[in-house]
RNA sequence: GUGCCUGUAGCUCAGCUGGAUAGAGCAUCGGACUUCUAAUCCGAGUGUCGGGGGUUCGAAUCCCUCCAGGCACGCCA
């Protein structure tokens, strides 16, 4: 059982407030039916205490009393025992501010030491099976910046959910069927002929990238002209088979270099082969959610979305659409028992969300259990200019190139730093610079500094239980402990809200608090007891920083 | 035309889901290394929170409307 000190204390204060209110009610000093949902928060202004609540304002209307009067009643009956409260004040329109004895914070240091790598964990997601599907790039090409953002986001999110106690599966959906594979086959065939010196027209919608040519050259190297004589369908099939395997391996390796590994690689073609798509269409037919028009089969998505249009699931030529496969895929996900299914998609797919949810409902599952995170697209800048990626020429910067250029740490941090909702302008020149402008160095530097102190201190690191923590009474020290204490709550909230960027901000805040401490308090001082206490504090900071960097997939260097 | 996202300091962005005097980084200016790493710290300044209405004790946050930018509206995926 992991503990969350901040949460525990908030709950304690909450209980005492409710009890104080009930006591007042019993004495007839206040009238109300129900206590409204109120918050206990850490005020932005330090002068407003360690915790504050807005309950008095919220109750004013129902109790027909001035909020400050209500606050006074609560304060009068508030039992401080067990809350560490030293001073309670009523402020502004009726906030109640709690000023705590800082000693409550000291519990956190032995806890961090004890939990070590596990510190920050909580159990808010206990017994909840969640799947995060992300990247799922077309296996016909290499990974681009949009995929890279999705990879950083999805992996960090999965890390967060895991830490918050959820049971997490990472999944990559391989689109190895359908139209784009047709095109891929045609492109490969064309390049195959061309590379062997034949005239061959390149398909209109084909893949123009250099990587397709490279693949074909390798195939020729290996198999020579063997496929020239085959009939067209068989030739394309062979070429696709070899090329797909190669592409998927390349994608897998690129992601691995980026620190991302999956539990499941799910192949779209298995849905076609197993009959799962036909089955799901049959199911929808039975529910009268499919109709025929102009030779095609349509799914009544308009029944579900607000005013969404109906969607083709089987073309007039008899082949199922991507959407049909996706319905079968999502049914499959829920069939596997996931309580919560999370997809990370590029914002250009947003039109797909409503009908996907509709489809989930249509096949008998609760659409609320499907969350789609849409991330806005990435624009690359180089030399102050947008790097245009061209579909026609197939030229774009790949994930592998990005990692080579700016490094895994900077790239991951950069992508996760921002809210997925905001457009991301990635300045390659800036990220490339090994300079202080790159925020990831700021955080890593804090970790390296700590390691340096610990090294200088020698091998005997004191244990929290053996030192006098009360000596840690400087503002900078208290602030640092407070920040460390926040981690479990930060993770739990970031996980629940699916907002990994909060953790990047936390990492920066923690580093900043440490740097301030470092400049105002000397750890290796002549006063032995103080030194030991500070060593404990610094070591707890190291553990916390390292754990956060791990969540982000960023390394925690001991030297810089 | 319809739908989704965005609009906050000169620039890049936070803003804990309705709270108190709206915050960071970069950039600018001025300070701090004989001391555990100056890739750091301390100090200084800037805001019609896109505009206008509304909801209430209280709005950057919720609702309406308008403006600007991005994206999507296929028997593509």
XYZ file of C-alpha atoms (C1' of nucleotides) in Angstrom:
637
model
C 0.000 0.000 0.000
C 1.504 3.251 -1.056
C 0.808 6.435 0.755
C -0.004 9.808 -0.557
C 0.731 12.221 2.257
C -0.823 15.274 0.685
C -4.005 13.429 -0.201
C -4.206 11.935 3.260
C -3.919 15.301 4.916
C -6.465 16.897 2.602
C -8.904 14.152 3.464
C -8.290 14.659 7.154
C -8.991 18.379 6.874
C -12.066 17.677 4.798
C -13.423 15.327 7.479
C -12.857 17.895 10.201
C -14.615 20.590 8.217
C -17.634 18.401 7.711
C -17.658 17.485 11.369
C -17.422 21.130 12.386
C -20.383 21.918 10.160
C -22.434 19.051 11.531
C -21.738 20.188 15.074
C -22.885 23.688 14.247
C -25.980 22.302 12.630
C -26.743 20.226 15.703
C -26.528 23.359 17.819
C -28.849 25.156 15.429
C -26.277 27.731 14.417
C -26.562 26.925 10.719
C -29.160 25.324 8.482
C -28.547 23.290 5.379
C -29.705 20.149 3.658
C -26.510 18.922 2.077
C -22.906 19.958 2.096
C -21.908 20.880 -1.463
C -18.821 19.500 -3.141
C -16.018 21.770 -2.044
C -12.299 21.850 -2.660
C -9.250 21.737 -0.452
C -6.444 23.211 -2.460
C -2.930 24.488 -2.118
C -3.291 28.241 -2.622
C -1.248 29.841 -5.314
C -0.158 32.541 -2.891
C 2.040 31.210 -0.129
C 0.724 33.941 2.151
C -2.637 32.203 1.988
C -1.423 29.232 3.948
C -0.679 25.611 3.153
C -4.224 24.632 2.308
C -7.411 26.552 1.705
C -11.059 25.759 1.197
C -13.906 27.566 -0.501
C -16.713 25.828 1.360
C -18.067 28.900 3.129
C -18.740 30.689 -0.151
C -20.399 27.664 -1.644
C -22.758 27.294 1.293
C -23.703 30.943 1.555
C -26.783 30.707 -0.608
C -28.325 27.612 0.922
C -27.546 28.601 4.495
C -28.643 32.177 3.800
C -25.647 33.508 5.645
C -22.646 35.671 4.961
C -19.744 33.420 3.852
C -17.403 34.900 6.399
C -19.885 34.092 9.162
C -20.080 30.503 7.979
C -16.306 30.345 7.875
C -16.176 31.606 11.438
C -18.549 28.875 12.596
C -16.393 26.242 10.965
C -13.216 27.631 12.454
C -14.795 27.775 15.923
C -15.628 24.092 15.872
C -12.658 22.873 13.880
C -10.714 20.142 15.641
C -7.043 20.687 14.802
C -5.924 17.383 16.234
C -4.373 15.217 13.547
C -4.304 17.920 10.885
C -1.041 19.629 11.871
C -2.919 22.932 11.677
C -1.303 25.684 13.747
C -3.247 28.672 12.588
C -6.525 29.017 10.761
C -7.594 32.271 9.184
C -10.586 33.577 7.344
C -9.644 35.660 4.344
C -11.060 37.534 1.390
C -14.666 36.723 0.543
C -14.676 33.740 2.893
C -11.748 31.459 2.216
C -10.524 29.456 5.173
C -6.749 29.244 5.150
C -4.891 26.572 7.073
C -1.334 27.194 8.193
C 0.379 23.958 9.124
C 3.296 23.063 11.266
C 5.894 22.215 8.631
C 6.770 19.012 10.425
C 3.935 17.218 8.670
C 6.108 17.250 5.594
C 8.927 15.326 7.185
C 7.061 12.044 6.862
C 7.684 12.200 3.177
C 11.462 11.842 3.331
C 11.637 8.382 4.918
C 8.805 7.375 2.618
C 10.693 8.359 -0.525
C 13.740 6.555 0.726
C 11.760 3.421 1.452
C 9.751 3.348 -1.771
C 12.679 4.418 -3.922
C 11.849 3.550 -7.542
C 8.268 3.093 -6.593
C 7.885 6.547 -5.088
C 5.147 8.463 -6.848
C 2.994 5.415 -7.323
C -0.594 5.319 -6.238
C -3.568 3.031 -6.565
C -6.161 5.262 -8.163
C -6.244 2.952 -11.168
C -6.323 -0.275 -9.225
C -8.070 -3.142 -11.041
C -8.736 -1.012 -14.124
C -7.539 -2.535 -17.371
C -6.593 0.130 -19.825
C -5.246 -0.052 -23.340
C -3.287 2.727 -24.965
C -3.089 2.461 -28.724
C -0.704 4.936 -30.271
C 1.388 5.703 -33.346
C -0.173 2.909 -35.451
C 1.578 4.394 -38.443
C 1.068 3.110 -41.928
C 3.617 0.349 -42.464
C 4.178 1.625 -45.980
C 6.639 4.274 -44.875
C 8.834 5.515 -42.073
C 7.797 7.426 -38.987
C 7.287 11.156 -39.322
C 6.996 13.958 -36.784
C 3.332 13.336 -36.127
C 4.115 9.727 -35.267
C 6.979 10.909 -33.096
C 4.735 13.169 -31.088
C 2.245 10.358 -30.721
C 4.989 8.004 -29.601
C 6.290 10.329 -26.901
C 2.807 11.147 -25.748
C 1.457 7.631 -25.761
C 4.439 6.095 -24.047
C 4.559 8.725 -21.323
C 0.850 8.385 -20.806
C 1.179 4.626 -20.486
C 3.989 5.141 -17.960
C 1.823 7.514 -15.963
C -1.171 5.210 -15.946
C 1.019 2.330 -14.853
C 2.439 4.399 -12.019
C -1.060 5.409 -10.976
C -1.922 1.765 -10.554
C -3.720 0.997 -13.808
C -3.042 -2.225 -15.613
C -1.767 -0.968 -18.953
C -1.356 -2.527 -22.396
C 0.508 -0.654 -25.126
C -0.678 -1.521 -28.584
C 0.295 -0.751 -32.156
C -2.299 -1.323 -34.876
C -0.679 -2.316 -38.141
C -2.680 -1.203 -41.186
C -1.453 -4.058 -43.327
C -4.582 -4.388 -45.430
C -6.765 -2.388 -47.713
C -6.202 0.299 -50.240
C -2.885 1.666 -49.125
C -1.423 -1.806 -49.315
C -2.727 -2.044 -52.898
C -0.935 1.188 -53.667
C 2.113 0.018 -51.882
C 2.169 -3.084 -54.060
C 1.784 -1.034 -57.211
C 4.562 1.314 -56.126
C 6.894 -1.549 -55.298
C 6.148 -3.204 -58.602
C 6.814 -0.023 -60.542
C 10.102 0.586 -58.741
C 11.034 -3.036 -59.236
C 10.652 -2.756 -62.991
C 12.300 0.623 -63.114
C 15.302 -0.455 -61.082
C 15.737 -3.391 -63.425
C 15.883 -1.009 -66.342
C 12.349 -1.365 -67.649
C 9.989 1.416 -68.576
C 7.143 1.341 -66.121
C 4.655 4.060 -65.220
C 4.579 5.067 -61.564
C 1.066 4.883 -60.082
C -0.781 8.130 -59.510
C -1.360 7.558 -55.805
C 1.900 5.718 -55.262
C 4.529 6.108 -52.577
C 7.267 8.303 -53.949
C 9.689 8.050 -51.046
C 13.301 7.079 -51.459
C 12.783 4.352 -48.865
C 10.572 2.423 -51.304
C 13.354 2.486 -53.887
C 15.871 1.375 -51.261
C 13.652 -1.511 -50.282
C 13.282 -2.607 -53.887
C 17.041 -2.463 -54.376
C 17.517 -4.762 -51.435
C 14.948 -7.130 -52.843
C 16.732 -7.132 -56.191
C 20.001 -7.738 -54.428
C 18.500 -10.724 -52.743
C 16.156 -12.184 -55.336
C 17.301 -10.625 -58.581
C 14.830 -10.668 -61.444
C 12.880 -13.604 -60.085
C 9.642 -11.687 -59.772
C 9.582 -10.340 -63.311
C 8.046 -13.512 -64.662
C 5.313 -13.904 -62.049
C 1.806 -12.829 -62.846
C 0.993 -9.397 -61.566
C -1.038 -10.270 -58.519
C 1.481 -12.779 -57.245
C 4.386 -10.408 -57.921
C 2.793 -7.606 -55.965
C 1.928 -9.944 -53.153
C 5.504 -11.183 -52.861
C 6.937 -7.693 -52.974
C 4.478 -6.420 -50.387
C 5.166 -9.331 -48.104
C 8.900 -8.713 -48.068
C 8.613 -4.949 -47.915
C 6.055 -4.962 -45.107
C 8.221 -7.151 -42.967
C 11.104 -4.803 -43.543
C 9.061 -1.684 -42.833
C 7.545 -3.020 -39.669
C 10.953 -4.012 -38.400
C 12.243 -0.555 -39.214
C 9.332 1.064 -37.383
C 9.775 -1.195 -34.410
C 13.469 -0.404 -34.208
C 12.947 3.324 -34.611
C 10.465 3.282 -31.746
C 12.783 1.191 -29.625
C 15.522 3.763 -30.140
C 13.004 6.293 -28.971
C 12.425 4.305 -25.803
C 9.045 2.944 -26.828
C 8.157 -0.731 -26.696
C 4.788 -2.333 -27.217
C 3.011 -5.215 -25.582
C 0.902 -6.008 -28.619
C 1.355 -5.513 -32.350
C -2.087 -6.006 -33.778
C -2.367 -6.729 -37.446
C -5.369 -5.421 -39.364
C -5.115 -8.286 -41.836
C -5.963 -10.781 -39.100
C -9.376 -9.143 -38.858
C -9.934 -9.794 -42.552
C -8.627 -13.334 -42.431
C -10.468 -14.408 -39.294
C -13.813 -13.208 -40.575
C -14.106 -10.748 -37.713
C -15.118 -7.978 -40.076
C -17.890 -9.993 -41.675
C -19.054 -11.025 -38.238
C -19.301 -7.487 -36.980
C -21.167 -6.414 -40.105
C -23.530 -9.313 -39.601
C -24.046 -8.207 -36.013
C -24.884 -4.707 -37.147
C -27.239 -6.046 -39.778
C -29.106 -7.937 -37.096
C -29.503 -4.708 -35.205
C -30.820 -3.072 -38.357
C -27.928 -0.649 -38.407
C -26.825 -1.524 -41.919
C -28.601 -0.706 -45.155
C -27.778 -1.006 -48.808
C -27.591 1.923 -51.185
C -26.057 2.185 -54.638
C -24.588 -1.248 -54.232
C -22.695 -0.431 -51.052
C -23.446 -1.263 -47.416
C -23.874 1.709 -45.121
C -23.647 1.918 -41.351
C -26.210 4.211 -39.744
C -23.700 6.310 -37.845
C -26.190 9.158 -37.925
C -28.164 7.248 -35.306
C -25.398 7.821 -32.797
C -23.476 11.008 -33.445
C -25.299 14.343 -33.110
C -25.775 14.828 -36.843
C -23.077 12.648 -38.206
C -23.434 11.208 -41.675
C -23.846 7.562 -42.474
C -20.721 5.741 -43.455
C -19.875 3.087 -46.008
C -18.613 -0.155 -44.511
C -18.597 -2.335 -47.616
C -17.914 -0.793 -51.002
C -19.974 -1.633 -54.041
C -17.048 -3.745 -55.225
C -17.468 -5.914 -52.140
C -14.394 -4.883 -50.181
C -14.741 -3.600 -46.633
C -13.586 -0.067 -45.835
C -11.030 0.955 -43.265
C -13.907 1.957 -41.027
C -15.365 -1.562 -41.144
C -12.047 -2.985 -40.011
C -11.851 -0.355 -37.288
C -15.251 -1.328 -35.937
C -14.158 -4.936 -35.756
C -10.898 -3.846 -34.167
C -12.582 -1.805 -31.469
C -15.047 -4.555 -30.740
C -12.064 -6.835 -30.407
C -10.450 -4.445 -27.935
C -13.464 -4.428 -25.666
C -13.951 -8.173 -26.111
C -10.482 -8.551 -24.670
C -11.781 -7.039 -21.456
C -10.332 -3.560 -21.411
C -12.252 -1.215 -19.150
C -10.808 1.837 -20.768
C -9.580 2.122 -24.334
C -7.449 5.113 -25.239
C -6.496 6.027 -28.792
C -4.050 8.727 -29.725
C -4.798 10.160 -33.134
C -3.640 13.066 -35.198
C -6.105 15.936 -35.239
C -6.691 15.340 -38.923
C -8.685 12.252 -37.894
C -11.047 14.107 -35.615
C -13.958 13.573 -37.979
C -13.602 9.894 -37.252
C -14.132 10.151 -33.496
C -17.901 10.550 -33.321
C -18.638 7.671 -35.649
C -16.105 5.442 -33.929
C -17.839 6.049 -30.634
C -21.126 5.431 -32.349
C -19.797 2.148 -33.649
C -18.618 1.130 -30.196
C -22.104 1.734 -28.889
C -23.601 -0.116 -31.848
C -21.602 -3.256 -31.103
C -22.790 -3.181 -27.531
C -20.192 -1.343 -25.498
C -20.239 1.931 -23.613
C -18.745 4.623 -25.833
C -17.646 6.564 -22.752
C -15.034 3.881 -22.195
C -13.343 4.921 -25.408
C -11.253 8.064 -25.139
C -9.625 9.519 -28.199
C -6.818 11.975 -27.614
C -6.392 14.213 -30.599
C -3.052 15.839 -30.990
C -2.541 18.814 -33.205
C -0.016 18.499 -35.935
C 3.668 19.204 -35.703
C 5.399 21.804 -37.804
C 9.132 21.536 -38.204
C 11.249 24.641 -38.429
C 14.743 24.874 -39.750
C 16.603 28.120 -40.261
C 13.447 29.973 -39.315
C 11.494 28.387 -42.141
C 8.864 25.697 -42.080
C 10.179 22.378 -43.317
C 7.535 21.375 -45.792
C 6.922 17.715 -46.049
C 5.933 16.685 -49.472
C 3.658 13.794 -50.175
C 4.472 13.997 -53.838
C 8.194 13.492 -53.419
C 7.830 11.489 -50.213
C 10.381 13.687 -48.494
C 10.061 14.237 -44.787
C 12.148 14.155 -41.646
C 11.866 10.761 -39.947
C 11.845 9.894 -36.274
C 15.205 8.198 -36.643
C 16.708 11.324 -38.162
C 15.234 13.427 -35.403
C 16.726 11.211 -32.711
C 20.092 11.323 -34.432
C 19.915 15.059 -34.696
C 18.637 16.188 -31.305
C 18.820 13.059 -29.182
C 16.114 10.980 -27.595
C 15.970 12.969 -24.373
C 15.400 16.364 -25.926
C 12.964 15.038 -28.496
C 10.790 13.233 -25.989
C 10.774 16.088 -23.554
C 9.939 18.558 -26.280
C 6.960 16.570 -27.506
C 5.521 15.881 -24.086
C 6.107 19.378 -22.764
C 3.083 20.711 -24.525
C -0.588 20.144 -24.333
C -1.630 17.855 -27.213
C -4.292 20.389 -28.109
C -1.770 22.982 -29.133
C 0.054 23.064 -32.403
C 3.670 22.186 -31.944
C 6.334 24.162 -33.683
C 9.487 22.114 -33.416
C 12.555 24.217 -33.994
C 15.251 21.812 -35.096
C 18.039 24.348 -34.800
C 17.078 25.129 -31.229
C 16.647 21.535 -30.168
C 19.916 20.660 -31.829
C 21.848 23.183 -29.771
C 23.380 21.644 -26.696
C 22.496 24.806 -24.881
C 20.648 25.934 -21.822
C 17.739 26.917 -23.990
C 16.731 23.323 -24.090
C 14.637 22.789 -20.965
C 15.514 19.140 -20.649
C 19.091 20.052 -19.702
C 17.829 22.181 -16.879
C 16.135 19.185 -15.305
C 18.948 16.758 -16.010
C 21.456 19.210 -14.620
C 19.674 19.209 -11.284
C 20.011 15.438 -11.148
C 23.680 15.546 -12.083
C 24.352 18.164 -9.442
C 22.799 16.013 -6.744
C 24.806 13.006 -7.780
C 27.885 15.136 -7.566
C 27.076 16.153 -3.996
C 26.397 12.582 -2.949
C 29.650 11.482 -4.486
C 31.566 14.192 -2.653
C 29.831 13.228 0.592
C 31.352 9.762 0.521
C 29.830 6.349 0.776
C 27.897 6.595 4.021
C 24.573 8.052 3.138
C 22.540 8.623 6.318
C 19.064 7.135 6.614
C 16.109 9.430 7.111
C 15.105 7.739 10.353
C 18.507 8.399 11.877
C 18.766 12.121 11.266
C 17.158 15.164 12.809
C 14.870 16.364 10.031
C 13.628 19.266 12.117
C 16.844 21.047 11.267
C 15.428 21.502 7.785
C 13.675 24.742 8.498
C 14.873 27.101 5.798
C 12.238 28.222 3.317
C 14.127 26.637 0.455
C 14.251 23.334 2.300
C 10.576 23.310 3.175
C 9.638 24.227 -0.372
C 11.703 21.386 -1.722
C 10.144 18.824 0.580
C 6.704 20.108 -0.289
C 7.436 19.697 -3.972
C 8.660 16.164 -3.439
C 5.524 15.377 -1.466
C 3.372 16.454 -4.397
C 4.540 13.765 -6.791
C 2.004 10.983 -6.157
C -0.844 13.425 -6.484
C 0.613 14.982 -9.621
C 0.942 11.600 -11.255
C -2.510 10.470 -10.260
C -4.069 13.641 -11.618
C -2.052 13.697 -14.816
C -2.980 10.064 -15.410
C -6.682 10.512 -14.759
C -6.867 13.597 -16.946
C -4.594 12.010 -19.564
C -2.338 15.035 -19.520
C 1.323 14.002 -19.597
C 2.478 17.570 -20.130
C 1.758 18.248 -16.494
C 4.565 15.903 -15.551
C 7.030 17.756 -17.744
C 6.065 20.911 -15.945
C 6.386 19.216 -12.584
C 9.873 18.032 -13.523
C 10.857 21.578 -14.361
C 9.338 22.948 -11.145
C 11.079 20.363 -9.029
C 14.414 21.099 -10.697
C 13.871 24.795 -10.210
C 13.047 24.357 -6.518
C 16.160 22.275 -6.112
C 18.410 24.788 -7.891
C 17.111 27.501 -5.589
C 17.808 25.325 -2.585
C 21.269 24.526 -3.889
C 22.160 28.175 -4.137
C 20.915 29.102 -0.697
C 21.809 26.065 1.416
C 25.102 24.324 1.447
C 24.717 20.600 1.903
C 28.257 19.623 2.824
C 28.518 21.950 5.748
C 30.659 21.571 8.882
C 27.603 21.152 11.064
C 27.322 17.383 11.037
C 23.669 17.002 11.975
C 22.516 19.563 9.467
C 24.666 17.957 6.826
C 23.048 14.596 7.428
C 19.560 16.043 7.290
C 20.344 17.815 4.034
C 21.892 14.715 2.550
C 18.651 12.899 3.218
C 16.724 15.705 1.568
C 18.999 15.815 -1.434
C 18.845 12.070 -1.872
C 15.059 12.153 -1.764
C 15.171 14.841 -4.432
C 17.401 12.647 -6.541
C 14.991 9.739 -6.290
C 12.037 11.929 -7.149
C 13.748 13.550 -10.112
C 14.941 10.252 -11.456
C 11.493 8.717 -11.164
C 9.944 11.624 -13.026
C 12.549 11.501 -15.772
C 11.902 7.787 -16.108
C 8.233 8.495 -16.642
C 9.132 10.892 -19.411
C 11.521 8.425 -20.994
C 14.391 10.835 -20.447
C 17.678 9.672 -18.986
C 18.897 10.866 -15.601
C 22.633 11.471 -16.037
C 24.971 11.394 -13.035
C 27.384 13.763 -14.704
C 27.041 16.469 -17.282
C -21.113 26.184 -45.701
C -20.753 22.438 -41.280
C -17.734 20.334 -37.349
C -13.157 20.080 -34.163
C -8.737 22.682 -32.139
C -6.293 27.283 -31.059
C -6.082 32.795 -29.675
C -2.850 34.709 -22.430
C 3.848 39.388 -21.700
C 8.126 41.150 -27.564
C 8.565 35.306 -28.730
C 7.267 29.953 -27.093
C 3.772 28.347 -23.773
C 1.531 27.087 -18.294
C -2.702 28.217 -15.690
C -4.264 22.351 -10.828
C -11.139 21.915 -14.335
C -15.139 28.515 -11.235
C -11.292 31.190 -6.603
C -7.781 35.558 -3.700
C -2.717 40.444 -6.649
C -2.929 35.850 -14.177
C 2.440 32.788 -14.077
C 7.187 30.180 -16.289
C 11.097 29.836 -20.090
C 13.520 32.656 -23.920
C 14.868 37.639 -25.103
C 16.422 42.715 -22.437
C 18.876 45.157 -18.170
C 21.571 44.846 -13.282
C 23.915 41.652 -9.573
C 26.186 36.525 -7.392
C 31.708 31.560 -8.537
C 38.857 30.891 -4.039
C 32.922 27.478 -1.519
C 28.904 20.510 -2.970
C 28.943 21.485 -11.235
C 27.563 29.385 -13.133
C 24.050 24.154 -18.230
C 22.819 27.586 -11.828
C 20.859 31.469 -8.676
C 18.990 36.577 -7.109
C 16.695 41.195 -8.640
C 13.982 44.565 -12.456
C 9.675 45.555 -16.353
C 5.708 44.619 -19.526
C -0.694 42.092 -20.023
C -7.931 45.575 -23.179
C -6.303 36.852 -20.990
C -8.809 37.963 -29.521
C -13.631 41.584 -29.280
C -18.630 42.067 -27.258
C -22.630 40.281 -24.284
C -24.436 36.809 -20.397
C -24.497 33.273 -15.921
C -22.792 34.605 -9.925
C -20.371 36.252 -4.147
C -16.195 35.531 -7.965
C -14.802 34.129 -15.080
C -8.556 33.387 -18.666
C -11.733 29.084 -17.126
C -18.891 27.971 -18.091
C -22.952 29.811 -22.022
C -24.127 32.946 -26.497
C -22.179 35.828 -30.470
C -18.590 37.913 -33.651
C -13.298 38.127 -35.508
C -8.577 35.655 -36.783
C -5.475 31.161 -37.687
C -5.048 25.661 -38.257
C -7.383 20.974 -39.465
C -11.278 17.844 -41.272
C -15.659 17.132 -44.004
C -14.230 10.503 -49.881
C -17.297 3.779 -51.806
C -8.955 7.285 -48.749
C -6.733 5.723 -44.263
